[in-house]
mmCIF file of C-alpha atoms in Angstrom:
data_model
loop_
_atom_site.group_PDB
_atom_site.id
_atom_site.type_symbol
_atom_site.label_atom_id
_atom_site.label_comp_id
_atom_site.label_asym_id
_atom_site.label_seq_id
_atom_site.Cartn_x
_atom_site.Cartn_y
_atom_site.Cartn_z
ATOM 1 C CA MET A 1 84.282 129.224 104.700
ATOM 2 C CA THR A 2 80.751 128.121 103.934
ATOM 3 C CA SER A 3 78.706 130.669 101.996
ATOM 4 C CA LEU A 4 75.199 131.874 102.689
ATOM 5 C CA GLY A 5 74.231 130.485 99.273
ATOM 6 C CA SER A 6 75.298 126.993 100.381
ATOM 7 C CA TRP A 7 73.036 127.188 103.425
ATOM 8 C CA TYR A 8 70.200 128.489 101.276
ATOM 9 C CA CYS A 9 70.653 125.477 98.986
ATOM 10 C CA ILE A 10 70.576 123.091 101.941
ATOM 11 C CA LEU A 11 67.642 124.651 103.791
ATOM 12 C CA THR A 12 65.377 125.080 100.747
ATOM 13 C CA ASN A 13 64.820 121.337 100.834
ATOM 14 C CA GLY A 14 62.508 122.049 103.745
ATOM 15 C CA VAL A 15 59.930 123.245 101.206
ATOM 16 C CA CYS A 16 59.217 119.525 100.634
ATOM 17 C CA ILE A 17 57.053 119.705 103.752
ATOM 18 C CA PHE A 18 54.265 121.560 101.905
ATOM 19 C CA PRO A 19 53.384 118.835 99.372
ATOM 20 C CA CYS A 20 53.952 116.247 102.105
ATOM 21 C CA VAL A 21 51.295 117.893 104.290
ATOM 22 C CA LEU A 22 48.776 117.626 101.441
ATOM 23 C CA LEU A 23 49.585 113.939 100.991
ATOM 24 C CA TYR A 24 49.416 113.328 104.737
ATOM 25 C CA ARG A 25 45.936 114.859 104.831
ATOM 26 C CA GLN A 26 44.843 112.515 102.021
ATOM 27 C CA ARG A 27 46.389 109.548 103.852
ATOM 28 C CA LEU A 28 48.641 108.781 100.886
ATOM 29 C CA TRP A 29 51.398 107.441 103.107
ATOM 30 C CA GLY A 30 53.684 105.980 100.427
ATOM 31 C CA ASP A 31 53.596 109.172 98.393
ATOM 32 C CA PHE A 32 54.232 111.191 101.566
ATOM 33 C CA ILE A 33 57.270 109.068 102.437
ATOM 34 C CA LEU A 34 58.700 109.201 98.890
ATOM 35 C CA TYR A 35 58.602 112.990 98.700
ATOM 36 C CA LEU A 36 59.796 113.473 102.274
ATOM 37 C CA ALA A 37 62.702 111.072 101.617
ATOM 38 C CA THR A 38 63.495 113.023 98.438
ATOM 39 C CA GLY A 39 63.751 116.280 100.363
ATOM 40 C CA MET A 40 65.790 114.641 103.118
ATOM 41 C CA ALA A 41 68.207 113.005 100.661
ATOM 42 C CA SER A 42 68.807 116.314 98.916
ATOM 43 C CA PHE A 43 69.266 118.025 102.289
ATOM 44 C CA MET A 44 71.851 115.401 103.289
ATOM 45 C CA TYR A 45 73.630 115.557 99.911
ATOM 46 C CA HIS A 46 74.062 119.318 100.015
ATOM 47 C CA LEU A 47 74.933 119.290 103.724
ATOM 48 C CA ASN A 48 77.583 116.672 102.983
ATOM 49 C CA ASN A 49 79.108 119.025 100.385
ATOM 50 C CA LEU A 50 80.055 121.576 103.026
ATOM 51 C CA GLU A 51 83.558 121.653 104.452
ATOM 52 C CA ILE A 52 83.177 118.361 106.349
ATOM 53 C CA ASN A 53 82.052 115.277 104.454
ATOM 54 C CA PHE A 54 80.376 112.787 106.767
ATOM 55 C CA LEU A 55 78.721 110.530 104.176
ATOM 56 C CA ASN A 56 80.037 108.548 101.246
ATOM 57 C CA ASP A 57 80.015 111.087 98.396
ATOM 58 C CA VAL A 58 78.952 108.663 95.655
ATOM 59 C CA ALA A 59 76.298 106.930 97.746
ATOM 60 C CA ILE A 60 74.540 110.128 98.866
ATOM 61 C CA ARG A 61 74.814 111.668 95.380
ATOM 62 C CA ASN A 62 73.201 108.621 93.796
ATOM 63 C CA THR A 63 70.532 108.475 96.496
ATOM 64 C CA ASP A 64 69.706 112.126 95.834
ATOM 65 C CA ILE A 65 69.594 111.654 92.051
ATOM 66 C CA ILE A 66 67.588 108.431 92.191
ATOM 67 C CA LEU A 67 64.966 109.799 94.582
ATOM 68 C CA ALA A 68 64.694 113.124 92.743
ATOM 69 C CA ASN A 69 64.281 111.454 89.354
ATOM 70 C CA LEU A 70 61.948 108.773 90.711
ATOM 71 C CA SER A 71 59.837 111.543 92.233
ATOM 72 C CA VAL A 72 59.374 113.067 88.783
ATOM 73 C CA PHE A 73 58.147 109.768 87.354
ATOM 74 C CA HIS A 74 55.959 109.166 90.395
ATOM 75 C CA THR A 75 54.396 112.618 90.157
ATOM 76 C CA VAL A 76 53.257 111.787 86.619
ATOM 77 C CA ASN A 77 51.890 108.467 87.888
ATOM 78 C CA LEU A 78 50.146 110.236 90.769
ATOM 79 C CA LEU A 79 48.496 112.678 88.363
ATOM 80 C CA CYS A 80 47.402 109.908 86.010
ATOM 81 C CA LEU A 81 46.330 107.336 88.596
ATOM 82 C CA TYR A 82 45.792 109.195 91.883
ATOM 83 C CA ASP A 83 42.716 107.175 92.769
ATOM 84 C CA THR A 84 44.323 103.743 92.517
ATOM 85 C CA PRO A 85 47.376 102.043 94.015
ATOM 86 C CA THR A 86 48.325 101.042 90.440
ATOM 87 C CA ARG A 87 50.405 104.236 90.305
ATOM 88 C CA TRP A 88 52.995 102.435 92.412
ATOM 89 C CA ASN A 89 53.290 99.628 89.837
ATOM 90 C CA TYR A 90 54.302 102.190 87.222
ATOM 91 C CA THR A 91 56.705 103.903 89.623
ATOM 92 C CA VAL A 92 58.398 100.613 90.526
ATOM 93 C CA ALA A 93 58.612 99.770 86.812
ATOM 94 C CA CYS A 94 60.507 103.068 86.292
ATOM 95 C CA LEU A 95 62.948 102.364 89.119
ATOM 96 C CA PRO A 96 65.478 100.215 87.169
ATOM 97 C CA LEU A 97 65.721 102.895 84.482
ATOM 98 C CA VAL A 98 66.155 105.608 87.106
ATOM 99 C CA ILE A 99 68.892 103.635 88.893
ATOM 100 C CA TYR A 100 70.682 102.800 85.641
ATOM 101 C CA THR A 101 70.679 106.388 84.376
ATOM 102 C CA ALA A 102 71.891 107.869 87.699
ATOM 103 C CA GLU A 103 75.455 107.670 86.396
ATOM 104 C CA TYR A 104 74.559 109.027 82.948
ATOM 105 C CA GLY A 105 74.646 112.607 81.832
ATOM 106 C CA LEU A 106 71.968 115.091 82.671
ATOM 107 C CA VAL A 107 70.677 115.392 79.103
ATOM 108 C CA LEU A 108 69.596 111.737 78.939
ATOM 109 C CA ARG A 109 67.872 111.898 82.325
ATOM 110 C CA PHE A 110 66.114 115.158 81.429
ATOM 111 C CA ALA A 111 64.994 113.769 78.064
ATOM 112 C CA LEU A 112 63.496 110.657 79.665
ATOM 113 C CA MET A 113 61.715 112.611 82.389
ATOM 114 C CA ILE A 114 60.362 115.212 79.959
ATOM 115 C CA LEU A 115 59.139 112.527 77.547
ATOM 116 C CA TYR A 116 57.408 110.601 80.336
ATOM 117 C CA SER A 117 55.901 113.821 81.709
ATOM 118 C CA VAL A 118 54.551 114.956 78.345
ATOM 119 C CA VAL A 119 52.988 111.543 77.677
ATOM 120 C CA GLY A 120 51.496 111.584 81.190
ATOM 121 C CA MET A 121 50.064 115.083 80.783
ATOM 122 C CA VAL A 122 48.524 114.112 77.424
ATOM 123 C CA TYR A 123 46.914 111.127 79.173
ATOM 124 C CA VAL A 124 45.583 113.378 81.937
ATOM 125 C CA VAL A 125 44.116 115.858 79.450
ATOM 126 C CA LEU A 126 42.465 113.117 77.386
ATOM 127 C CA HIS A 127 41.292 110.723 80.115
ATOM 128 C CA ARG A 128 40.952 112.489 83.436
ATOM 129 C CA THR A 129 38.368 115.117 84.281
ATOM 130 C CA ASN A 130 38.842 115.372 88.012
ATOM 131 C CA TYR A 131 41.340 118.253 88.060
ATOM 132 C CA LEU A 132 41.331 121.883 89.084
ATOM 133 C CA THR A 133 43.116 123.546 86.165
ATOM 134 C CA ARG A 134 43.813 126.693 88.177
ATOM 135 C CA TRP A 135 46.513 124.666 89.972
ATOM 136 C CA VAL A 136 47.979 122.959 86.875
ATOM 137 C CA VAL A 137 49.137 126.144 85.143
ATOM 138 C CA PRO A 138 51.213 127.383 88.118
ATOM 139 C CA ALA A 139 52.678 123.878 88.446
ATOM 140 C CA VAL A 140 53.825 123.893 84.827
ATOM 141 C CA VAL A 141 55.247 127.414 85.208
ATOM 142 C CA CYS A 142 57.154 126.257 88.302
ATOM 143 C CA ILE A 143 58.522 123.265 86.373
ATOM 144 C CA ALA A 144 59.823 125.592 83.653
ATOM 145 C CA GLY A 145 61.436 127.823 86.284
ATOM 146 C CA GLU A 146 62.852 124.820 88.090
ATOM 147 C CA LEU A 147 64.549 123.592 84.902
ATOM 148 C CA VAL A 148 66.029 127.046 84.245
ATOM 149 C CA PHE A 149 67.362 127.382 87.796
ATOM 150 C CA PHE A 150 68.801 123.863 87.717
ATOM 151 C CA SER A 151 70.482 124.340 84.337
ATOM 152 C CA TYR A 152 71.993 127.746 85.078
ATOM 153 C CA GLY A 153 72.933 126.732 88.600
ATOM 154 C CA ASN A 154 75.021 123.843 87.320
ATOM 155 C CA GLU A 155 76.756 126.063 84.739
ATOM 156 C CA GLY A 156 77.091 129.244 86.781
ATOM 157 C CA GLY A 157 79.996 128.302 89.008
ATOM 158 C CA PRO A 158 80.304 128.133 92.794
ATOM 159 C CA ARG A 159 79.309 131.748 93.475
ATOM 160 C CA VAL A 160 75.775 131.311 92.114
ATOM 161 C CA TYR A 161 75.278 127.549 92.374
ATOM 162 C CA GLY A 162 73.815 127.553 95.887
ATOM 163 C CA TRP A 163 71.351 130.338 95.133
ATOM 164 C CA LEU A 164 70.176 128.945 91.798
ATOM 165 C CA HIS A 165 70.131 125.309 92.870
ATOM 166 C CA GLY A 166 68.289 126.202 96.065
ATOM 167 C CA SER A 167 65.738 128.081 93.965
ATOM 168 C CA HIS A 168 65.422 124.894 91.876
ATOM 169 C CA HIS A 169 64.444 123.075 95.106
ATOM 170 C CA VAL A 170 61.798 125.699 95.901
ATOM 171 C CA MET A 171 60.331 125.578 92.395
ATOM 172 C CA ALA A 172 60.353 121.762 92.232
ATOM 173 C CA PHE A 173 58.533 121.303 95.538
ATOM 174 C CA THR A 174 56.176 124.201 94.753
ATOM 175 C CA SER A 175 55.242 122.579 91.439
ATOM 176 C CA LEU A 176 54.644 119.299 93.251
ATOM 177 C CA PHE A 177 52.415 121.107 95.760
ATOM 178 C CA SER A 178 50.467 122.726 92.936
ATOM 179 C CA PHE A 179 50.078 119.457 91.015
ATOM 180 C CA ILE A 180 48.747 117.745 94.149
ATOM 181 C CA LYS A 181 46.352 120.662 94.764
ATOM 182 C CA SER A 182 45.052 120.220 91.204
ATOM 183 C CA ILE A 183 43.703 116.749 92.003
ATOM 184 C CA LYS A 184 40.128 116.573 93.245
ATOM 185 C CA PHE A 185 40.615 113.771 95.700
ATOM 186 C CA PRO A 186 37.534 111.826 96.814
ATOM 187 C CA GLU A 187 36.315 112.846 100.256
ATOM 188 C CA LEU A 188 37.846 110.928 103.133
ATOM 189 C CA ASN A 189 35.432 109.039 105.387
#
């Protein structure tokens, strides 16, 4: 029988709509599609893990991992280069690494994402002035919470996995929302 925690884990991917709305309003269509696809892939992956598998397990797992990890790299690029399409060049340059490491252990993927994120945040602090810091702090707090929920969810066994992993989804998309809110976008015409 499917647990309530499993459904929580599946449905929390809907939180991706909040950062997507912000991107839609800024007419950042590619960014909107990337984050919406990330939420949808995770939704499909966790839905597929219920009692009836309807997708290829390896294919949907890798799609979920690749989009989730690519979204982390792209978020850094969005923060660093929000006002130029160059951010996509950096994201595409990260894609081979993200694809290659999809089959590697979590520690390597985490290390690469954390390193890239720290370097990106240092760049933002040193070179960008167009940010609302009141939104950056909650984003960083959400990232810390997201990492805790993800780590303990994977180690906690099936009884707590759905609840903790679903909370990881909420924190990840909330941090993305907060990071996007921190950017002072130029006014649209």
